[in-house]
Coordinates of C-alpha atoms in Angstrom, one line a residue:
X1 CA 11.4 47.8 28.1
X2 CA 12.0 44.0 29.0
X3 CA 9.3 42.4 31.1
X4 CA 11.8 41.6 33.9
X5 CA 12.8 45.3 34.1
X6 CA 9.2 46.4 34.3
X7 CA 8.5 43.9 37.1
X8 CA 11.5 45.1 39.0
X9 CA 10.6 48.8 38.6
X10 CA 7.0 48.2 39.8
X11 CA 8.1 46.1 42.7
X12 CA 10.5 48.7 43.9
X13 CA 7.9 51.5 43.6
X14 CA 5.4 49.4 45.5
X15 CA 7.9 48.5 48.3
X16 CA 8.7 52.2 48.6
X17 CA 5.1 52.9 49.4
X18 CA 4.8 50.0 51.7
X19 CA 2.7 47.9 49.3
X20 CA 3.1 44.5 47.7
X21 CA 3.1 43.8 43.9
X22 CA 1.3 40.7 42.7
X23 CA 2.0 39.3 39.2
X24 CA 0.1 36.7 37.2
X25 CA 1.5 33.2 37.3
X26 CA 0.2 32.4 33.8
X27 CA 3.1 31.9 31.4
X28 CA 1.2 31.6 28.1
X29 CA -0.3 34.6 26.3
X30 CA -4.0 34.6 25.9
X31 CA -4.7 32.3 28.9
X32 CA -6.4 33.7 32.0
X33 CA -4.8 36.9 33.4
X34 CA -1.5 36.5 31.6
X35 CA 0.6 39.7 31.8
X36 CA -1.7 41.3 34.5
X37 CA -0.8 42.7 37.9
X38 CA -2.3 43.6 41.2
X39 CA -1.5 45.6 44.4
X40 CA -2.2 44.8 48.0
X41 CA -1.3 46.3 51.3
X42 CA 1.4 44.8 53.5
X43 CA -1.3 42.8 55.4
X44 CA -2.8 41.4 52.1
X45 CA -5.7 43.8 51.8
X46 CA -6.4 44.3 48.1
X47 CA -5.8 47.8 46.6
X48 CA -5.8 47.5 42.8
X49 CA -6.4 44.9 40.1
X50 CA -7.4 42.0 42.5
X51 CA -10.5 40.5 40.7
X52 CA -12.4 37.3 41.7
X53 CA -11.3 35.6 38.4
X54 CA -7.7 36.8 38.6
X55 CA -5.6 39.9 38.2
X56 CA -7.0 42.7 36.1
X57 CA -4.5 45.7 36.2
X58 CA -1.9 46.4 33.5
X59 CA 1.7 47.6 34.3
X60 CA 0.6 51.1 33.3
X61 CA -2.3 51.0 35.7
X62 CA -0.1 50.0 38.6
X63 CA 2.6 52.7 37.8
X64 CA -0.1 55.4 37.5
X65 CA -1.6 54.4 40.8
X66 CA 1.7 54.4 42.6
X67 CA 2.9 57.8 41.2
X68 CA -0.5 59.4 42.0
X69 CA -0.3 58.2 45.6
X70 CA 3.4 59.4 46.0
X71 CA 2.4 62.9 44.8
X72 CA -0.4 63.1 47.3
X73 CA 1.9 62.0 50.1
X74 CA 4.5 64.7 49.2
X75 CA 1.8 67.4 49.0
X76 CA 0.4 66.4 52.4
X77 CA 3.9 66.5 53.9
X78 CA 4.7 69.9 52.5
X79 CA 1.4 71.4 53.6
X80 CA 1.8 70.1 57.2
X81 CA 5.2 72.0 57.7
X82 CA 3.7 75.5 58.2
X83 CA 1.3 74.1 60.8
X84 CA 4.1 72.6 62.7
X85 CA 6.1 75.8 62.5
X86 CA 3.1 77.9 63.8
X87 CA 2.7 75.5 66.7
X88 CA 6.4 75.7 67.6
X89 CA 6.2 79.5 67.5
X90 CA 3.2 79.6 69.9
X91 CA 5.1 77.3 72.3
X92 CA 8.1 79.5 72.3
X93 CA 5.9 82.6 73.1
X94 CA 4.3 80.7 76.0
X95 CA 7.7 79.6 77.3
X96 CA 8.9 83.3 77.2
X97 CA 5.8 84.4 79.1
X98 CA 6.5 81.9 81.8
X99 CA 10.2 83.0 82.0
X100 CA 9.1 86.6 82.5
X101 CA 6.9 85.7 85.4
X102 CA 9.7 83.8 87.0
X103 CA 12.0 86.9 86.7
X104 CA 9.8 89.1 88.9
X105 CA 11.9 90.8 91.6
X106 CA 11.8 89.5 95.1
X107 CA 11.7 92.2 97.8
X108 CA 13.9 91.2 100.8
X109 CA 13.8 93.1 104.2
X110 CA 16.9 95.2 104.8
X111 CA 19.1 94.2 107.6
X112 CA 19.3 96.6 110.5
X113 CA 22.8 98.0 110.9
X114 CA 24.7 97.8 114.2
X115 CA 24.3 101.5 115.0
X116 CA 20.5 101.4 115.0
X117 CA 20.5 98.3 117.1
X118 CA 22.8 99.9 119.7
X119 CA 20.6 103.0 119.8
X120 CA 17.5 100.8 120.6
X121 CA 19.4 99.0 123.3
X122 CA 20.4 102.4 125.0
X123 CA 16.8 103.5 125.0
X124 CA 15.8 100.4 126.9
X125 CA 18.2 101.3 129.9
X126 CA 16.4 103.4 132.5
X127 CA 17.9 106.8 133.1
X128 CA 19.6 107.6 136.6
X129 CA 18.6 111.1 137.5
X130 CA 21.1 111.4 140.5
X131 CA 24.1 110.5 138.4
X132 CA 26.2 113.3 137.1
X133 CA 25.6 114.1 133.5
X134 CA 28.2 112.3 131.4
X135 CA 30.5 114.4 129.3
X136 CA 29.9 114.1 125.7
X137 CA 32.7 112.4 124.0
X138 CA 33.7 112.6 120.4
X139 CA 33.3 109.5 118.2
X140 CA 37.1 109.2 118.1
X141 CA 37.3 109.0 121.9
X142 CA 34.5 106.4 122.1
X143 CA 36.4 104.3 119.6
X144 CA 39.6 104.6 121.6
X145 CA 37.9 103.5 124.8
X146 CA 36.4 100.5 123.1
X147 CA 39.8 99.5 121.8
X148 CA 41.3 99.3 125.4
X149 CA 39.3 96.1 126.1
X150 CA 37.0 97.5 128.8
X151 CA 33.5 96.1 128.9
X152 CA 30.9 98.4 127.4
X153 CA 27.6 99.1 129.1
X154 CA 25.7 98.8 125.8
X155 CA 24.9 95.4 124.5
X156 CA 27.0 94.0 121.6
X157 CA 25.6 94.7 118.2
X158 CA 24.6 91.8 116.1
X159 CA 26.6 91.3 112.9
X160 CA 24.8 92.4 109.7
X161 CA 23.6 89.7 107.3
X162 CA 26.2 88.6 104.7
X163 CA 25.6 89.3 101.1
X164 CA 24.7 86.2 99.0
X165 CA 27.0 85.8 96.0
X166 CA 25.1 84.1 93.2
X167 CA 27.1 82.1 90.6
X168 CA 27.2 83.7 87.1
X169 CA 24.7 82.2 84.6
X170 CA 25.9 79.4 82.3
X171 CA 26.5 80.6 78.8
X172 CA 24.7 78.6 76.1
X173 CA 27.0 78.0 73.1
X174 CA 25.9 79.7 69.8
X175 CA 25.5 77.8 66.6
X176 CA 28.4 78.4 64.2
X177 CA 28.6 77.2 60.6
X178 CA 32.1 77.3 59.1
X179 CA 34.2 75.6 56.3
X180 CA 35.6 72.2 57.3
X181 CA 39.3 71.6 57.6
X182 CA 41.5 68.5 57.9
X183 CA 41.6 69.1 61.7
X184 CA 37.8 68.1 61.7
X185 CA 38.6 64.6 60.5
X186 CA 38.3 63.1 64.0
X187 CA 34.9 64.7 64.7
X188 CA 33.6 63.9 61.3
X189 CA 34.6 60.2 61.6
X190 CA 32.6 60.0 64.9
X191 CA 29.6 61.7 63.2
X192 CA 29.7 59.5 60.1
X193 CA 29.6 56.3 62.2
X194 CA 25.9 57.0 62.6
X195 CA 25.5 55.8 59.0
X196 CA 25.6 52.0 58.7
X197 CA 27.2 51.9 55.3
X198 CA 29.9 54.5 56.1
X199 CA 33.2 53.0 57.5
X200 CA 36.0 55.4 56.8
X201 CA 39.1 56.3 58.9
X202 CA 40.2 59.8 59.8
X203 CA 43.0 59.8 57.2
X204 CA 40.6 58.9 54.5
X205 CA 38.2 61.7 55.5
X206 CA 41.1 64.3 55.4
X207 CA 42.0 63.1 51.9
X208 CA 38.4 63.3 50.7
X209 CA 37.9 66.8 52.0
X210 CA 40.9 67.9 49.9
X211 CA 39.6 66.1 46.9
X212 CA 36.2 67.7 47.2
X213 CA 37.8 71.1 47.4
X214 CA 39.9 70.5 44.3
X215 CA 36.8 69.5 42.4
X216 CA 35.2 72.9 43.1
X217 CA 33.0 71.4 45.8
X218 CA 32.9 72.2 49.5
X219 CA 32.2 71.0 53.0
X220 CA 30.9 73.0 56.0
X221 CA 30.5 71.9 59.6
X222 CA 28.1 73.1 62.4
X223 CA 29.5 73.7 65.9
X224 CA 27.7 73.9 69.2
X225 CA 30.8 73.7 71.3
X226 CA 31.7 70.6 69.3
X227 CA 31.0 69.5 65.7
X228 CA 27.3 68.4 65.6
X229 CA 26.7 68.4 61.8
X230 CA 28.2 68.5 58.3
X231 CA 27.2 69.2 54.7
X232 CA 29.1 68.4 51.5
X233 CA 28.3 69.5 48.0
X234 CA 29.7 69.2 44.4
X235 CA 29.3 71.1 41.2
X236 CA 28.2 68.8 38.4
X237 CA 28.2 69.9 34.8
X238 CA 25.2 68.5 32.9
X239 CA 23.9 68.6 29.3
X240 CA 20.3 69.4 30.2
X241 CA 20.8 71.9 33.1
X242 CA 24.4 73.2 32.7
X243 CA 26.1 73.6 36.1
X244 CA 24.1 71.9 38.8
X245 CA 24.8 71.7 42.5
X246 CA 24.5 68.4 44.3
X247 CA 24.2 67.9 48.1
X248 CA 26.1 64.7 48.6
X249 CA 25.5 64.5 52.3
X250 CA 23.8 66.6 55.0
X251 CA 24.0 64.9 58.4
X252 CA 23.2 66.2 62.0
X253 CA 24.0 64.3 65.2
X254 CA 20.9 62.4 66.3
X255 CA 20.9 64.2 69.7
X256 CA 20.8 67.6 68.1
X257 CA 18.2 67.3 65.4
X258 CA 15.1 69.4 64.9
X259 CA 16.9 72.6 66.1
X260 CA 17.4 74.2 62.7
X261 CA 21.0 73.0 62.3
X262 CA 20.4 71.2 59.0
X263 CA 18.6 74.2 57.5
X264 CA 21.6 76.4 58.4
X265 CA 24.0 73.9 56.8
X266 CA 21.9 73.8 53.6
X267 CA 21.7 77.6 53.4
X268 CA 25.5 77.8 53.5
X269 CA 25.9 75.2 50.8
X270 CA 23.2 76.9 48.6
X271 CA 25.0 80.2 48.9
X272 CA 28.3 78.6 47.7
X273 CA 26.6 76.8 44.8
X274 CA 25.0 80.0 43.7
X275 CA 28.4 81.8 43.6
X276 CA 29.8 78.9 41.5
X277 CA 27.1 79.5 38.8
X278 CA 24.7 76.8 39.6
X279 CA 21.0 77.5 38.8
X280 CA 19.7 74.2 40.1
X281 CA 20.4 72.0 43.2
X282 CA 19.6 68.4 43.9
X283 CA 20.0 66.4 47.1
X284 CA 20.6 62.8 47.9
X285 CA 18.3 61.7 50.7
X286 CA 19.7 58.8 52.7
X287 CA 17.0 56.2 53.4
X288 CA 18.7 55.3 56.8
X289 CA 18.3 58.8 58.2
X290 CA 14.9 59.1 59.8
X291 CA 12.7 62.0 58.5
X292 CA 15.3 63.0 55.9
X293 CA 12.7 62.9 53.1
X294 CA 10.4 65.2 55.0
X295 CA 13.2 67.7 55.6
X296 CA 13.9 68.1 51.9
X297 CA 10.2 68.4 51.1
X298 CA 9.9 71.2 53.7
X299 CA 12.6 73.1 51.8
X300 CA 10.5 72.9 48.6
X301 CA 12.4 70.0 47.0
X302 CA 10.5 67.8 44.6
X303 CA 11.2 64.1 44.0
X304 CA 12.2 63.9 40.3
X305 CA 13.9 60.6 40.0
X306 CA 15.2 57.5 41.8
X307 CA 18.8 57.1 42.7
X308 CA 20.6 53.9 42.0
X309 CA 24.1 53.1 43.2
X310 CA 26.6 50.2 43.1
X311 CA 30.3 49.7 43.8
X312 CA 32.8 49.4 41.0
X313 CA 36.5 48.4 40.9
X314 CA 39.1 51.2 40.7
X315 CA 41.0 51.1 37.4
X316 CA 44.7 50.4 37.3

């Protein structure tokens, strides 16, 4: 491999880890530390091959050091996922317990009806023994006399308390994952604007959805009232693996992340790829999306290669 290509590869690997590659300035073989390398942290603290008399590490030493460090980082990220999941489960159980305490029934005193209040008022009036006993009237007669407008001797009954009508609880929209259609182009254009390098109009998105479908790929969207995520995949025939599935994009709106939406999208894509005959799936993790690498590692993905991309001209 040409020396310039080796330098470029090591420099990219070092920058990916947040380190800085140092190369010997000697240009003549056999003099000083010609052909040697070193590694430092971003603040200049030496890590590998930084001797007092010059650089001491070979290209193979630097590559082995960087690959070993990357593997340790991936393992630590994967091992930390179950701990976070257990903590989230405990928090949900505690929140449910608090909600149960809040739902304890409140006992309210019953309002006394008007008949009981009128009976109490009549008991308070002293009885006149010299008066002739009043003839008992039927309830219908008492009601008729009251309707004539004459003043009644008993005090007016107080109106009973009005029932409180509570508004119905607000329904929380349920997550729904479904195949995308051309009608989703407007929502997808708004979602894709969160990527700096993606600048595509609604008409172009509609055409690309149809092109993906014709190429035996697919696209699904996640809905929570509105479209909050999308996932697109393709079926790629390869010599070494046969049919292989490739997740070309999986994106969730930044205000709805860490809710399991991306996992639901990936499960839908994985099921479709399995039906298409794929025995292996790979994903392209966008550097601009925060925590994207950690998401794929939590799904047991392993980093097997670097992805390089460049634009080319469309042939006539």
